[in-house]
Amino acid sequence: MSENRDNQKVVLTCAQPTGKLHLGNYLGAVQNWVKMCDGHECYYGVVDMHAITIPYVPADLRKNVYECAAQYMACGLDPDKCNLFLQSSVAGHAELAWILGCICPIGQLERMTQYKDKARKHADAINSGLLYYPVLMAADILIYNADLVPVGEDQKQHLEITRDLAQKFNNTYSPTFTLPEPFIPKSGARIMSLQSPESKMSKSDPNQNGTLYITDKPDVLSKKIMSAVTDSEGSVRRSPDKPGVSNLINIMAALAERSPESVEKEFDGRGYGDFKKAVAEVVIEKLSPVRERYEAIIPDKTLIESALKRGSEAAQRRASRTMAKVYRKVGFMKFE
Ligand code: TYM
């Protein structure tokens, strides 16, 4: 898709190519990205530059980029309706990040929850990129002058710092950046691990039975859901002291696009076995077509590459326009 000129709102969001997408990514993010393709000008990025802030293997990163783009497409992102781009192929992200870093107080970065979490997990490899991560993320968003950023709950703090930096730049130099609005879905914004439901579902969970991948086969999905941690009470209702059951209710509600109350009502008086079976059915019904599409797309490297190339070219055109303005405003010289 190329840029339109119909004054449509600009949507930007990204995911890291650090492995397979899981149900949290799907419900908290990608499911909404697909819906936004109609009526908006959308830029969806595979952020490989963010992925190198933790230890990694270069050959795996390249493979993960293909897989991530293929999963985007399998979830329903049509490259003719949105721009699928690769962050490292668009000049400007790192350049803008540098400029924004020069107006960003270091204390604000040190207070970021995701930085503190990752620094704890990778205590022997805390690099400056990890601290600087939210500034690069702000650049990803602001370089497109995005109006809306659909994300899960865990990215809320990063959106706040993005708005702060946009405001600070606008006040320091002159109005330049749109203040982006986060779009966080009502249900599905925070899907928890099936094995430790007090932590969010994540690719890096040491217990992989807690994470449902969108490419898991039906028997694997079913096994993981049937062994999800619950409690000894036996009633299907949400409560802070029932994080496992609450999470399964939210998953079912978000996938079936119904309210959590209606799920509680349907399973009132029925046991966890019945309920888990029903959750597994809904998950399998929704994810099987995604997995099948993924299996058809992934062998076709040309298709994936051409989608990313086209999307990156469109992204580059928009990013260049912003960067020309930014360079002029901050006082950089331009040779004719
Ligand atoms: P990432 O790659 O961790 O996740 C991609 C998207 O999935 C959402 N998500 C979840 N939603 C619900 N429940 C969960 N358990 C869950 N886990 C992840 C995330 O909120 C996200 O929307 N920093 C970002 C990537 C990024 C970005 C950006 C996002 C880089 N630049 C610019 C938006 C705009 C990240 O690590 O997402």
PDB file of C-alpha atoms in Angstrom, residues 38-294:
ATOM      1  CA  ASP A  38      -9.856   0.006   6.728  1.00  0.00           C
ATOM      2  CA  GLY A  39     -10.192   3.765   6.929  1.00  0.00           C
ATOM      3  CA  HIS A  40      -6.673   4.499   8.216  1.00  0.00           C
ATOM      4  CA  GLU A  41      -3.208   4.901   6.725  1.00  0.00           C
ATOM      5  CA  CYS A  42      -1.320   2.154   8.549  1.00  0.00           C
ATOM      6  CA  TYR A  43       2.367   1.502   9.159  1.00  0.00           C
ATOM      7  CA  TYR A  44       3.204  -1.768  10.908  1.00  0.00           C
ATOM      8  CA  GLY A  45       6.852  -2.350  11.691  1.00  0.00           C
ATOM      9  CA  VAL A  46       9.096  -5.294  12.437  1.00  0.00           C
ATOM     10  CA  VAL A  47      11.514  -3.619  14.831  1.00  0.00           C
ATOM     11  CA  ASP A  48      14.796  -5.466  14.387  1.00  0.00           C
ATOM     12  CA  MET A  49      16.792  -2.567  15.872  1.00  0.00           C
ATOM     13  CA  HIS A  50      14.961  -2.991  19.180  1.00  0.00           C
ATOM     14  CA  ALA A  51      15.619  -6.729  19.101  1.00  0.00           C
ATOM     15  CA  ILE A  52      19.398  -6.291  19.409  1.00  0.00           C
ATOM     16  CA  THR A  53      19.107  -4.689  22.861  1.00  0.00           C
ATOM     17  CA  ILE A  54      19.305  -8.166  24.401  1.00  0.00           C
ATOM     18  CA  PRO A  55      21.781 -10.945  23.562  1.00  0.00           C
ATOM     19  CA  TYR A  56      20.968 -12.514  20.154  1.00  0.00           C
ATOM     20  CA  VAL A  57      22.370 -14.434  17.185  1.00  0.00           C
ATOM     21  CA  PRO A  58      22.428 -12.458  13.852  1.00  0.00           C
ATOM     22  CA  ALA A  59      21.318 -15.430  11.694  1.00  0.00           C
ATOM     23  CA  ASP A  60      18.365 -16.030  14.041  1.00  0.00           C
ATOM     24  CA  LEU A  61      17.392 -12.378  13.818  1.00  0.00           C
ATOM     25  CA  ARG A  62      17.118 -12.588  10.017  1.00  0.00           C
ATOM     26  CA  LYS A  63      15.028 -15.758  10.287  1.00  0.00           C
ATOM     27  CA  ASN A  64      12.834 -14.154  12.942  1.00  0.00           C
ATOM     28  CA  VAL A  65      12.174 -11.135  10.699  1.00  0.00           C
ATOM     29  CA  TYR A  66      10.783 -13.428   7.971  1.00  0.00           C
ATOM     30  CA  GLU A  67       8.733 -15.330  10.520  1.00  0.00           C
ATOM     31  CA  CYS A  68       7.381 -12.188  12.131  1.00  0.00           C
ATOM     32  CA  ALA A  69       6.318 -10.682   8.785  1.00  0.00           C
ATOM     33  CA  ALA A  70       4.764 -14.004   7.720  1.00  0.00           C
ATOM     34  CA  GLN A  71       2.830 -14.141  10.989  1.00  0.00           C
ATOM     35  CA  TYR A  72       1.584 -10.579  10.503  1.00  0.00           C
ATOM     36  CA  MET A  73       0.251 -11.592   7.087  1.00  0.00           C
ATOM     37  CA  ALA A  74      -1.195 -14.855   8.410  1.00  0.00           C
ATOM     38  CA  CYS A  75      -3.104 -12.884  11.065  1.00  0.00           C
ATOM     39  CA  GLY A  76      -4.776 -10.947   8.272  1.00  0.00           C
ATOM     40  CA  LEU A  77      -2.509  -7.962   7.595  1.00  0.00           C
ATOM     41  CA  ASP A  78      -2.774  -7.486   3.842  1.00  0.00           C
ATOM     42  CA  PRO A  79       0.276  -5.702   2.352  1.00  0.00           C
ATOM     43  CA  ASP A  80      -2.080  -4.086  -0.172  1.00  0.00           C
ATOM     44  CA  LYS A  81      -3.994  -2.425   2.669  1.00  0.00           C
ATOM     45  CA  CYS A  82      -1.173  -1.449   5.038  1.00  0.00           C
ATOM     46  CA  ASN A  83       2.554  -0.775   4.953  1.00  0.00           C
ATOM     47  CA  LEU A  84       4.540  -3.617   6.519  1.00  0.00           C
ATOM     48  CA  PHE A  85       8.035  -2.251   7.045  1.00  0.00           C
ATOM     49  CA  LEU A  86      11.372  -3.286   8.449  1.00  0.00           C
ATOM     50  CA  GLN A  87      12.745  -0.752  10.936  1.00  0.00           C
ATOM     51  CA  SER A  88      16.406  -1.072   9.908  1.00  0.00           C
ATOM     52  CA  SER A  89      15.464  -0.433   6.261  1.00  0.00           C
ATOM     53  CA  VAL A  90      14.060   2.999   6.987  1.00  0.00           C
ATOM     54  CA  ALA A  91      16.703   5.639   7.576  1.00  0.00           C
ATOM     55  CA  GLY A  92      15.625   8.133  10.189  1.00  0.00           C
ATOM     56  CA  HIS A  93      14.532   5.979  13.138  1.00  0.00           C
ATOM     57  CA  ALA A  94      17.972   5.989  14.766  1.00  0.00           C
ATOM     58  CA  GLU A  95      18.681   9.583  13.660  1.00  0.00           C
ATOM     59  CA  LEU A  96      15.503  10.871  15.269  1.00  0.00           C
ATOM     60  CA  ALA A  97      16.172   8.757  18.351  1.00  0.00           C
ATOM     61  CA  TRP A  98      19.517  10.526  18.783  1.00  0.00           C
ATOM     62  CA  ILE A  99      17.883  13.957  18.586  1.00  0.00           C
ATOM     63  CA  LEU A 100      15.087  12.981  20.998  1.00  0.00           C
ATOM     64  CA  GLY A 101      17.674  11.475  23.351  1.00  0.00           C
ATOM     65  CA  CYS A 102      19.263  14.899  23.624  1.00  0.00           C
ATOM     66  CA  ILE A 103      16.075  16.291  25.194  1.00  0.00           C
ATOM     67  CA  CYS A 104      15.229  13.214  27.285  1.00  0.00           C
ATOM     68  CA  PRO A 105      16.163  13.234  30.994  1.00  0.00           C
ATOM     69  CA  ILE A 106      18.079  10.079  31.874  1.00  0.00           C
ATOM     70  CA  GLY A 107      16.102   9.676  35.138  1.00  0.00           C
ATOM     71  CA  GLN A 108      12.906   9.173  33.127  1.00  0.00           C
ATOM     72  CA  LEU A 109      14.517   6.274  31.252  1.00  0.00           C
ATOM     73  CA  GLU A 110      15.810   4.693  34.455  1.00  0.00           C
ATOM     74  CA  ARG A 111      12.254   4.633  35.840  1.00  0.00           C
ATOM     75  CA  MET A 112      10.783   2.635  32.920  1.00  0.00           C
ATOM     76  CA  THR A 113       9.246  -0.643  34.141  1.00  0.00           C
ATOM     77  CA  GLN A 114      10.280  -2.610  31.045  1.00  0.00           C
ATOM     78  CA  TYR A 115      13.884  -1.412  31.420  1.00  0.00           C
ATOM     79  CA  LYS A 116      13.948  -2.448  35.085  1.00  0.00           C
ATOM     80  CA  ASP A 117      12.447  -5.875  34.232  1.00  0.00           C
ATOM     81  CA  LYS A 118      14.835  -6.553  31.359  1.00  0.00           C
ATOM     82  CA  ALA A 119      17.838  -5.258  33.302  1.00  0.00           C
ATOM     83  CA  ARG A 120      16.954  -7.729  36.039  1.00  0.00           C
ATOM     84  CA  LYS A 121      16.592 -10.607  33.552  1.00  0.00           C
ATOM     85  CA  HIS A 122      19.817  -9.770  31.683  1.00  0.00           C
ATOM     86  CA  ALA A 123      21.826  -8.515  34.675  1.00  0.00           C
ATOM     87  CA  ASP A 124      25.111  -9.616  33.078  1.00  0.00           C
ATOM     88  CA  ALA A 125      24.396  -7.783  29.787  1.00  0.00           C
ATOM     89  CA  ILE A 126      22.808  -4.406  30.531  1.00  0.00           C
ATOM     90  CA  ASN A 127      23.796  -2.261  27.568  1.00  0.00           C
ATOM     91  CA  SER A 128      22.956   1.383  26.893  1.00  0.00           C
ATOM     92  CA  GLY A 129      20.581   0.313  24.094  1.00  0.00           C
ATOM     93  CA  LEU A 130      18.301  -1.255  26.682  1.00  0.00           C
ATOM     94  CA  LEU A 131      18.072   2.029  28.582  1.00  0.00           C
ATOM     95  CA  TYR A 132      17.649   3.979  25.337  1.00  0.00           C
ATOM     96  CA  TYR A 133      14.956   1.604  24.022  1.00  0.00           C
ATOM     97  CA  PRO A 134      11.965   3.926  24.799  1.00  0.00           C
ATOM     98  CA  VAL A 135      13.615   6.820  22.932  1.00  0.00           C
ATOM     99  CA  LEU A 136      13.969   4.674  19.802  1.00  0.00           C
ATOM    100  CA  MET A 137      10.359   3.641  20.268  1.00  0.00           C
ATOM    101  CA  ALA A 138       9.306   7.310  20.516  1.00  0.00           C
ATOM    102  CA  ALA A 139      11.208   7.932  17.265  1.00  0.00           C
ATOM    103  CA  ASP A 140       9.381   4.994  15.587  1.00  0.00           C
ATOM    104  CA  ILE A 141       6.080   6.657  16.369  1.00  0.00           C
ATOM    105  CA  LEU A 142       6.888  10.343  15.912  1.00  0.00           C
ATOM    106  CA  ILE A 143       8.737   9.960  12.612  1.00  0.00           C
ATOM    107  CA  TYR A 144       5.382   9.000  11.007  1.00  0.00           C
ATOM    108  CA  ASN A 145       3.432  11.657  12.937  1.00  0.00           C
ATOM    109  CA  ALA A 146       1.139   8.839  13.996  1.00  0.00           C
ATOM    110  CA  ASP A 147      -2.287   9.736  15.401  1.00  0.00           C
ATOM    111  CA  LEU A 148      -3.050   6.313  16.875  1.00  0.00           C
ATOM    112  CA  VAL A 149      -0.834   3.585  18.316  1.00  0.00           C
ATOM    113  CA  PRO A 150      -2.614   0.270  18.984  1.00  0.00           C
ATOM    114  CA  VAL A 151      -0.727  -1.604  21.725  1.00  0.00           C
ATOM    115  CA  GLY A 152      -1.237  -3.867  24.718  1.00  0.00           C
ATOM    116  CA  GLU A 153      -1.319  -2.524  28.278  1.00  0.00           C
ATOM    117  CA  ASP A 154       2.429  -3.154  28.836  1.00  0.00           C
ATOM    118  CA  GLN A 155       3.374  -0.405  26.353  1.00  0.00           C
ATOM    119  CA  LYS A 156       1.360   2.355  28.072  1.00  0.00           C
ATOM    120  CA  GLN A 157       4.375   3.846  29.850  1.00  0.00           C
ATOM    121  CA  HIS A 158       6.333   3.942  26.584  1.00  0.00           C
ATOM    122  CA  LEU A 159       3.477   5.870  24.962  1.00  0.00           C
ATOM    123  CA  GLU A 160       3.549   8.368  27.826  1.00  0.00           C
ATOM    124  CA  ILE A 161       7.245   9.094  27.354  1.00  0.00           C
ATOM    125  CA  THR A 162       6.640   9.399  23.585  1.00  0.00           C
ATOM    126  CA  ARG A 163       4.023  12.082  24.202  1.00  0.00           C
ATOM    127  CA  ASP A 164       6.333  13.849  26.690  1.00  0.00           C
ATOM    128  CA  LEU A 165       9.161  13.922  24.152  1.00  0.00           C
ATOM    129  CA  ALA A 166       6.869  15.144  21.357  1.00  0.00           C
ATOM    130  CA  GLN A 167       5.602  17.950  23.576  1.00  0.00           C
ATOM    131  CA  LYS A 168       9.100  18.873  24.706  1.00  0.00           C
ATOM    132  CA  PHE A 169      10.398  18.970  21.125  1.00  0.00           C
ATOM    133  CA  ASN A 170       7.398  21.061  20.000  1.00  0.00           C
ATOM    134  CA  ASN A 171       7.929  23.517  22.889  1.00  0.00           C
ATOM    135  CA  THR A 172      11.693  23.724  22.404  1.00  0.00           C
ATOM    136  CA  TYR A 173      11.789  24.106  18.601  1.00  0.00           C
ATOM    137  CA  SER A 174       8.223  24.786  17.307  1.00  0.00           C
ATOM    138  CA  PRO A 175       5.172  22.583  16.667  1.00  0.00           C
ATOM    139  CA  THR A 176       6.379  19.573  14.654  1.00  0.00           C
ATOM    140  CA  PHE A 177       5.023  16.314  16.049  1.00  0.00           C
ATOM    141  CA  THR A 178       1.469  15.050  16.464  1.00  0.00           C
ATOM    142  CA  LEU A 179       0.822  13.850  20.035  1.00  0.00           C
ATOM    143  CA  PRO A 180      -0.047  10.175  19.469  1.00  0.00           C
ATOM    144  CA  GLU A 181      -2.973   8.525  21.255  1.00  0.00           C
ATOM    145  CA  PRO A 182      -2.547   4.981  22.540  1.00  0.00           C
ATOM    146  CA  PHE A 183      -5.294   2.567  21.495  1.00  0.00           C
ATOM    147  CA  ILE A 184      -5.523  -0.139  24.164  1.00  0.00           C
ATOM    148  CA  PRO A 185      -8.331  -2.699  23.698  1.00  0.00           C
ATOM    149  CA  LYS A 186     -10.934  -3.140  26.456  1.00  0.00           C
ATOM    150  CA  SER A 187     -10.396  -6.888  26.593  1.00  0.00           C
ATOM    151  CA  GLY A 188      -7.228  -8.740  25.675  1.00  0.00           C
ATOM    152  CA  ALA A 189      -4.890  -5.860  26.566  1.00  0.00           C
ATOM    153  CA  ARG A 190      -3.086  -7.942  29.170  1.00  0.00           C
ATOM    154  CA  ILE A 191      -3.093 -11.700  28.626  1.00  0.00           C
ATOM    155  CA  MET A 192      -1.339 -13.573  31.412  1.00  0.00           C
ATOM    156  CA  SER A 193       0.826 -16.700  31.458  1.00  0.00           C
ATOM    157  CA  LEU A 194      -1.211 -19.901  31.811  1.00  0.00           C
ATOM    158  CA  GLN A 195       1.327 -21.297  34.275  1.00  0.00           C
ATOM    159  CA  SER A 196       2.068 -18.189  36.371  1.00  0.00           C
ATOM    160  CA  PRO A 197      -0.974 -15.985  35.820  1.00  0.00           C
ATOM    161  CA  GLU A 198       0.457 -13.159  37.895  1.00  0.00           C
ATOM    162  CA  SER A 199       2.944 -12.437  35.054  1.00  0.00           C
ATOM    163  CA  LYS A 200       2.043 -11.492  31.488  1.00  0.00           C
ATOM    164  CA  MET A 201       2.152 -14.072  28.701  1.00  0.00           C
ATOM    165  CA  SER A 202       5.562 -13.672  27.125  1.00  0.00           C
ATOM    166  CA  LYS A 203       7.933 -15.172  24.557  1.00  0.00           C
ATOM    167  CA  SER A 204      10.650 -15.296  27.195  1.00  0.00           C
ATOM    168  CA  ASP A 205       8.646 -17.196  29.836  1.00  0.00           C
ATOM    169  CA  PRO A 206      10.968 -19.962  31.105  1.00  0.00           C
ATOM    170  CA  ASN A 207       7.915 -22.239  31.347  1.00  0.00           C
ATOM    171  CA  GLN A 208       6.784 -22.463  27.710  1.00  0.00           C
ATOM    172  CA  ASN A 209       3.570 -24.272  28.728  1.00  0.00           C
ATOM    173  CA  GLY A 210       2.361 -20.877  29.911  1.00  0.00           C
ATOM    174  CA  THR A 211       2.526 -19.338  26.427  1.00  0.00           C
ATOM    175  CA  LEU A 212       0.110 -20.114  23.570  1.00  0.00           C
ATOM    176  CA  TYR A 213       1.795 -19.438  20.229  1.00  0.00           C
ATOM    177  CA  ILE A 214      -0.338 -18.573  17.238  1.00  0.00           C
ATOM    178  CA  THR A 215       1.451 -21.306  15.275  1.00  0.00           C
ATOM    179  CA  ASP A 216       0.997 -24.039  17.924  1.00  0.00           C
ATOM    180  CA  LYS A 217      -0.814 -27.135  16.612  1.00  0.00           C
ATOM    181  CA  PRO A 218      -4.328 -27.873  18.045  1.00  0.00           C
ATOM    182  CA  ASP A 219      -3.106 -30.723  20.285  1.00  0.00           C
ATOM    183  CA  VAL A 220      -0.407 -28.468  21.784  1.00  0.00           C
ATOM    184  CA  LEU A 221      -2.873 -25.634  22.383  1.00  0.00           C
ATOM    185  CA  SER A 222      -5.325 -28.008  23.976  1.00  0.00           C
ATOM    186  CA  LYS A 223      -2.681 -29.573  26.247  1.00  0.00           C
ATOM    187  CA  LYS A 224      -1.437 -26.183  27.443  1.00  0.00           C
ATOM    188  CA  ILE A 225      -4.959 -24.923  28.162  1.00  0.00           C
ATOM    189  CA  MET A 226      -6.066 -28.108  29.950  1.00  0.00           C
ATOM    190  CA  SER A 227      -3.019 -27.844  32.241  1.00  0.00           C
ATOM    191  CA  ALA A 228      -3.466 -24.104  32.937  1.00  0.00           C
ATOM    192  CA  VAL A 229      -3.129 -23.173  36.607  1.00  0.00           C
ATOM    193  CA  THR A 230      -6.500 -22.454  38.277  1.00  0.00           C
ATOM    194  CA  ASP A 231      -7.495 -22.688  41.980  1.00  0.00           C
ATOM    195  CA  SER A 232      -9.362 -25.014  44.289  1.00  0.00           C
ATOM    196  CA  GLU A 233     -12.644 -23.048  44.401  1.00  0.00           C
ATOM    197  CA  GLY A 234     -14.150 -24.524  41.252  1.00  0.00           C
ATOM    198  CA  SER A 235     -16.269 -21.555  40.154  1.00  0.00           C
ATOM    199  CA  VAL A 236     -15.868 -19.769  36.832  1.00  0.00           C
ATOM    200  CA  ARG A 237     -15.739 -16.120  37.907  1.00  0.00           C
ATOM    201  CA  ARG A 238     -13.216 -13.295  37.827  1.00  0.00           C
ATOM    202  CA  SER A 239     -11.551 -12.132  40.998  1.00  0.00           C
ATOM    203  CA  PRO A 240      -8.102 -10.770  41.940  1.00  0.00           C
ATOM    204  CA  ASP A 241      -7.472 -13.913  44.006  1.00  0.00           C
ATOM    205  CA  LYS A 242      -8.327 -16.132  41.010  1.00  0.00           C
ATOM    206  CA  PRO A 243      -5.801 -14.904  38.404  1.00  0.00           C
ATOM    207  CA  GLY A 244      -5.703 -18.182  36.445  1.00  0.00           C
ATOM    208  CA  VAL A 245      -9.467 -18.468  35.951  1.00  0.00           C
ATOM    209  CA  SER A 246      -9.822 -14.710  35.356  1.00  0.00           C
ATOM    210  CA  ASN A 247      -7.221 -14.962  32.594  1.00  0.00           C
ATOM    211  CA  LEU A 248      -9.028 -17.851  30.874  1.00  0.00           C
ATOM    212  CA  ILE A 249     -12.314 -15.916  31.046  1.00  0.00           C
ATOM    213  CA  ASN A 250     -10.615 -12.890  29.466  1.00  0.00           C
ATOM    214  CA  ILE A 251      -9.062 -15.023  26.731  1.00  0.00           C
ATOM    215  CA  MET A 252     -12.414 -16.539  25.846  1.00  0.00           C
ATOM    216  CA  ALA A 253     -14.181 -13.165  25.933  1.00  0.00           C
ATOM    217  CA  ALA A 254     -11.550 -11.430  23.790  1.00  0.00           C
ATOM    218  CA  LEU A 255     -11.395 -14.224  21.198  1.00  0.00           C
ATOM    219  CA  ALA A 256     -15.144 -14.711  20.897  1.00  0.00           C
ATOM    220  CA  GLU A 257     -15.673 -10.925  21.037  1.00  0.00           C
ATOM    221  CA  ARG A 258     -18.164 -11.200  23.886  1.00  0.00           C
ATOM    222  CA  SER A 259     -18.242  -9.786  27.420  1.00  0.00           C
ATOM    223  CA  PRO A 260     -16.470 -11.538  30.332  1.00  0.00           C
ATOM    224  CA  GLU A 261     -19.806 -11.361  32.229  1.00  0.00           C
ATOM    225  CA  SER A 262     -21.523 -13.477  29.572  1.00  0.00           C
ATOM    226  CA  VAL A 263     -18.746 -16.091  29.848  1.00  0.00           C
ATOM    227  CA  GLU A 264     -19.181 -16.212  33.643  1.00  0.00           C
ATOM    228  CA  LYS A 265     -22.930 -16.607  33.198  1.00  0.00           C
ATOM    229  CA  GLU A 266     -22.610 -19.425  30.654  1.00  0.00           C
ATOM    230  CA  PHE A 267     -20.269 -21.443  32.899  1.00  0.00           C
ATOM    231  CA  ASP A 268     -21.973 -20.689  36.219  1.00  0.00           C
ATOM    232  CA  GLY A 269     -22.126 -23.937  38.199  1.00  0.00           C
ATOM    233  CA  ARG A 270     -19.985 -25.900  35.714  1.00  0.00           C
ATOM    234  CA  GLY A 271     -16.537 -27.273  36.568  1.00  0.00           C
ATOM    235  CA  TYR A 272     -13.119 -26.127  35.356  1.00  0.00           C
ATOM    236  CA  GLY A 273     -12.744 -29.215  33.099  1.00  0.00           C
ATOM    237  CA  ASP A 274     -15.775 -28.213  31.013  1.00  0.00           C
ATOM    238  CA  PHE A 275     -14.738 -24.601  30.943  1.00  0.00           C
ATOM    239  CA  LYS A 276     -11.151 -25.310  29.855  1.00  0.00           C
ATOM    240  CA  LYS A 277     -12.403 -27.569  27.061  1.00  0.00           C
ATOM    241  CA  ALA A 278     -14.605 -24.734  25.786  1.00  0.00           C
ATOM    242  CA  VAL A 279     -11.706 -22.255  25.985  1.00  0.00           C
ATOM    243  CA  ALA A 280      -9.506 -24.680  24.029  1.00  0.00           C
ATOM    244  CA  GLU A 281     -12.197 -25.011  21.356  1.00  0.00           C
ATOM    245  CA  VAL A 282     -12.452 -21.252  20.863  1.00  0.00           C
ATOM    246  CA  VAL A 283      -8.658 -20.824  20.779  1.00  0.00           C
ATOM    247  CA  ILE A 284      -8.226 -23.657  18.257  1.00  0.00           C
ATOM    248  CA  GLU A 285     -11.073 -22.420  16.081  1.00  0.00           C
ATOM    249  CA  LYS A 286      -9.537 -18.938  15.920  1.00  0.00           C
ATOM    250  CA  LEU A 287      -5.853 -19.861  15.605  1.00  0.00           C
ATOM    251  CA  SER A 288      -6.007 -22.871  13.245  1.00  0.00           C
ATOM    252  CA  PRO A 289      -6.693 -20.794  10.112  1.00  0.00           C
ATOM    253  CA  VAL A 290      -3.876 -18.425  11.161  1.00  0.00           C
ATOM    254  CA  ARG A 291      -1.439 -21.355  11.473  1.00  0.00           C
ATOM    255  CA  GLU A 292      -2.554 -22.800   8.138  1.00  0.00           C
ATOM    256  CA  ARG A 293      -2.035 -19.450   6.381  1.00  0.00           C
ATOM    257  CA  TYR A 294       1.356 -19.109   8.086  1.00  0.00           C
TER     258      TYR A 294
END
